[in-house]
Amino acid sequence: MFKRFFTFFAAFVIGAIVAAYGQSVDGTHKIRLNQVGFYPEGPKIAVVLGDKGGSFSLQPVAGKAVFRGVLKKSLRSDLAGNYTWIADFSSFTTQGKYVL
């Protein structure tokens, strides 16, 4: 029982800060996440809005980047006609609080 709780809590902590910094009510941030936390071994994906691709990084709240990746172009949406960019950081499994 304790192990299950710890796993859930660790997953929550990994994504809590990423989600809080990645989404914004006023729309100034262009990173979209659909959850508050991530399981350490589970898939971790964010959608980035914008016209250009590029790179992304994951870093502790006060620190240097601990993970870097390249945004991948999404399929074109038939409804909006726009592309988005996918930030996949699934291979990052270190528990903690991070900013994307």
Coordinates of N, CA and C in Angstrom, one line a residue:
M1 N 0.8 -1.2 0.0 CA 0.0 0.0 0.0 C 0.9 1.3 0.0
F2 N 1.9 1.3 0.9 CA 2.8 2.5 0.9 C 3.5 2.7 -0.4
K3 N 4.0 1.6 -1.0 CA 4.7 1.7 -2.3 C 3.8 2.3 -3.3
R4 N 2.6 1.9 -3.4 CA 1.6 2.4 -4.4 C 1.4 3.9 -4.1
F5 N 1.2 4.3 -2.9 CA 1.1 5.7 -2.6 C 2.3 6.5 -2.9
F6 N 3.5 6.0 -2.6 CA 4.7 6.7 -2.9 C 4.9 6.9 -4.4
T7 N 4.6 5.8 -5.2 CA 4.6 5.9 -6.7 C 3.7 7.0 -7.2
F8 N 2.5 7.0 -6.7 CA 1.5 8.1 -7.1 C 2.0 9.4 -6.7
F9 N 2.5 9.6 -5.5 CA 3.0 10.9 -5.0 C 4.2 11.4 -5.9
A10 N 5.1 10.5 -6.1 CA 6.3 10.8 -6.9 C 5.9 11.3 -8.3
A11 N 4.9 10.6 -8.9 CA 4.4 11.0 -10.3 C 3.8 12.3 -10.2
F12 N 3.1 12.6 -9.2 CA 2.4 13.9 -9.0 C 3.5 15.0 -8.9
V13 N 4.5 14.8 -8.1 CA 5.5 15.8 -7.9 C 6.3 16.1 -9.2
I14 N 6.6 15.1 -10.0 CA 7.3 15.3 -11.3 C 6.6 16.3 -12.2
G15 N 5.3 16.2 -12.3 CA 4.6 17.1 -13.2 C 4.0 18.3 -12.6
A16 N 3.9 18.4 -11.3 CA 3.2 19.5 -10.7 C 3.7 20.9 -11.1
I17 N 5.0 21.1 -11.1 CA 5.5 22.3 -11.5 C 5.5 22.5 -13.0
V18 N 5.8 21.4 -13.7 CA 5.7 21.5 -15.2 C 4.4 22.0 -15.6
A19 N 3.3 21.4 -15.0 CA 2.0 21.8 -15.4 C 1.6 23.2 -15.0
A20 N 2.1 23.6 -13.8 CA 1.8 24.9 -13.3 C 2.4 26.0 -14.2
Y21 N 3.7 25.8 -14.6 CA 4.4 26.8 -15.4 C 4.0 26.6 -16.9
G22 N 3.6 25.5 -17.3 CA 3.3 25.2 -18.7 C 2.0 25.8 -19.2
Q23 N 1.1 26.0 -18.3 CA -0.3 26.5 -18.7 C -0.5 27.8 -18.1
S24 N -1.3 28.6 -18.8 CA -1.6 30.0 -18.3 C -3.0 30.3 -18.7
V25 N -3.7 30.9 -17.7 CA -5.1 31.3 -18.0 C -5.2 32.4 -19.0
D26 N -4.2 33.4 -19.0 CA -4.2 34.5 -20.0 C -3.7 34.1 -21.3
G27 N -3.2 32.9 -21.5 CA -2.8 32.5 -22.9 C -1.4 32.9 -23.3
T28 N -0.6 33.5 -22.3 CA 0.7 34.0 -22.7 C 1.7 32.8 -22.9
H29 N 1.5 31.7 -22.2 CA 2.3 30.5 -22.4 C 1.8 29.7 -23.5
K30 N 2.7 29.1 -24.3 CA 2.2 28.4 -25.5 C 2.5 26.9 -25.3
I31 N 2.6 26.4 -24.0 CA 2.8 25.0 -23.8 C 1.5 24.5 -23.2
R32 N 1.1 23.3 -23.7 CA -0.2 22.7 -23.2 C 0.1 21.3 -22.7
L33 N -0.4 21.1 -21.4 CA -0.3 19.8 -20.8 C -1.7 19.4 -20.4
N34 N -2.0 18.1 -20.3 CA -3.3 17.7 -19.9 C -3.4 17.0 -18.6
Q35 N -2.4 17.2 -17.8 CA -2.4 16.6 -16.5 C -1.5 17.3 -15.5
V36 N -1.6 17.0 -14.2 CA -0.8 17.7 -13.2 C 0.5 17.0 -13.0
G37 N 0.6 15.7 -13.1 CA 1.8 15.0 -12.9 C 2.0 13.9 -13.8
F38 N 3.2 13.3 -13.8 CA 3.5 12.2 -14.7 C 4.2 11.0 -13.9
Y39 N 3.9 9.8 -14.3 CA 4.6 8.7 -13.7 C 6.0 8.7 -14.2
P40 N 7.0 8.3 -13.3 CA 8.4 8.4 -13.7 C 8.6 7.5 -15.0
E41 N 8.0 6.4 -15.1 CA 8.3 5.5 -16.2 C 7.3 5.6 -17.3
G42 N 6.3 6.5 -17.2 CA 5.2 6.7 -18.1 C 5.5 7.7 -19.2
P43 N 4.6 7.8 -20.2 CA 4.8 8.8 -21.3 C 4.6 10.2 -20.7
K44 N 5.5 11.1 -21.2 CA 5.4 12.5 -20.8 C 5.5 13.4 -22.1
I45 N 4.4 14.0 -22.4 CA 4.3 14.7 -23.7 C 3.6 16.1 -23.4
A46 N 4.1 17.1 -24.1 CA 3.5 18.4 -24.0 C 3.3 18.9 -25.5
V47 N 2.3 19.7 -25.7 CA 2.1 20.3 -27.0 C 2.5 21.8 -27.0
V48 N 3.3 22.2 -27.9 CA 3.7 23.6 -28.0 C 3.1 24.3 -29.2
L49 N 2.4 25.4 -29.0 CA 1.8 26.2 -30.0 C 2.9 27.1 -30.7
G50 N 2.7 27.3 -31.9 CA 3.6 28.3 -32.6 C 3.9 27.9 -34.0
D51 N 4.5 28.8 -34.8 CA 4.8 28.6 -36.2 C 6.1 27.9 -36.4
K52 N 7.0 27.9 -35.5 CA 8.3 27.4 -35.7 C 8.6 26.3 -34.7
G53 N 9.4 25.3 -35.1 CA 9.9 24.3 -34.2 C 11.1 24.8 -33.4
G54 N 11.8 23.9 -32.9 CA 13.0 24.3 -32.2 C 13.3 23.2 -31.1
S55 N 13.9 23.6 -30.0 CA 14.2 22.7 -29.0 C 13.5 23.1 -27.7
F56 N 13.5 22.2 -26.7 CA 12.9 22.5 -25.4 C 13.9 21.9 -24.4
S57 N 13.6 22.4 -23.1 CA 14.4 21.9 -22.0 C 13.6 21.7 -20.8
L58 N 14.0 20.8 -19.9 CA 13.4 20.6 -18.7 C 14.4 20.9 -17.6
Q59 N 14.0 21.7 -16.6 CA 14.9 22.1 -15.6 C 14.2 22.2 -14.2
P60 N 15.0 22.1 -13.2 CA 14.5 22.3 -11.8 C 14.0 23.7 -11.7
V61 N 13.2 24.0 -10.7 CA 12.7 25.4 -10.6 C 13.8 26.4 -10.5
A62 N 14.9 26.0 -9.7 CA 16.0 26.9 -9.6 C 17.3 26.1 -10.0
G63 N 17.5 26.1 -11.3 CA 18.7 25.3 -11.7 C 18.9 25.3 -13.2
K64 N 19.9 24.5 -13.7 CA 20.2 24.4 -15.1 C 19.4 23.2 -15.7
A65 N 19.3 23.2 -17.0 CA 18.5 22.2 -17.7 C 19.1 20.8 -17.4
V66 N 18.2 19.9 -17.1 CA 18.6 18.5 -16.9 C 18.2 17.6 -18.0
F67 N 17.4 18.1 -19.0 CA 16.9 17.3 -20.1 C 16.7 18.3 -21.3
R68 N 17.2 17.9 -22.5 CA 16.9 18.7 -23.7 C 16.4 17.8 -24.8
G69 N 15.5 18.4 -25.6 CA 15.0 17.7 -26.7 C 14.6 18.6 -27.8
V70 N 14.3 18.0 -29.0 CA 13.9 18.7 -30.2 C 12.4 18.6 -30.3
L71 N 11.7 19.7 -30.6 CA 10.3 19.6 -30.9 C 10.0 18.9 -32.2
K72 N 9.0 18.0 -32.2 CA 8.6 17.3 -33.4 C 7.3 17.9 -34.0
K73 N 7.3 18.0 -35.3 CA 6.1 18.6 -35.9 C 4.9 17.6 -35.9
S74 N 3.8 18.1 -35.5 CA 2.6 17.3 -35.5 C 2.0 17.1 -36.9
L75 N 1.0 16.2 -37.0 CA 0.3 16.1 -38.2 C -0.6 17.4 -38.3
R76 N -0.9 17.8 -39.5 CA -1.7 19.0 -39.8 C -3.2 18.7 -39.4
S77 N -3.8 19.5 -38.6 CA -5.2 19.4 -38.2 C -6.1 19.7 -39.4
D78 N -7.0 18.8 -39.7 CA -8.0 19.1 -40.7 C -9.0 20.2 -40.2
L79 N -9.2 20.4 -38.9 CA -10.1 21.4 -38.4 C -9.5 22.8 -38.4
A80 N -8.3 23.0 -37.8 CA -7.7 24.3 -37.7 C -6.8 24.6 -38.9
G81 N -6.2 23.5 -39.5 CA -5.3 23.7 -40.6 C -3.9 24.1 -40.1
N82 N -3.6 24.1 -38.8 CA -2.4 24.5 -38.2 C -1.6 23.3 -37.7
Y83 N -0.3 23.5 -37.6 CA 0.6 22.5 -37.0 C 0.9 22.9 -35.6
T84 N 1.1 21.9 -34.8 CA 1.6 22.2 -33.4 C 3.0 21.4 -33.3
W85 N 3.6 21.6 -32.2 CA 4.9 20.9 -32.0 C 4.8 20.1 -30.7
I86 N 5.4 18.9 -30.8 CA 5.3 17.9 -29.7 C 6.7 17.9 -28.9
A87 N 6.6 18.1 -27.6 CA 7.8 17.9 -26.7 C 7.6 16.6 -26.0
D88 N 8.4 15.6 -26.3 CA 8.3 14.3 -25.7 C 9.5 14.2 -24.8
F89 N 9.2 14.1 -23.5 CA 10.3 13.9 -22.5 C 10.1 12.7 -21.7
S90 N 9.5 11.7 -22.4 CA 9.2 10.4 -21.7 C 10.4 9.7 -21.2
S91 N 11.6 9.8 -21.8 CA 12.8 9.1 -21.4 C 13.3 9.7 -20.1
F92 N 12.9 10.9 -19.7 CA 13.3 11.5 -18.4 C 12.6 10.9 -17.2
T93 N 13.2 10.3 -16.3 CA 12.6 9.5 -15.2 C 13.0 10.0 -13.8
T94 N 13.8 11.0 -13.7 CA 14.2 11.5 -12.4 C 13.0 12.2 -11.7
Q95 N 12.7 11.8 -10.5 CA 11.6 12.5 -9.8 C 12.0 13.8 -9.3
G96 N 11.0 14.8 -9.3 CA 11.3 16.1 -8.7 C 10.3 17.1 -9.3
K97 N 10.6 18.4 -9.1 CA 9.8 19.5 -9.6 C 10.5 20.2 -10.7
Y98 N 9.9 20.3 -11.9 CA 10.6 20.8 -13.0 C 9.7 21.9 -13.8
V99 N 10.4 22.7 -14.6 CA 9.8 23.6 -15.4 C 10.1 23.2 -16.9
L100 N 9.1 23.2 -17.7 CA 9.4 22.9 -19.2 C 9.5 24.2 -19.9

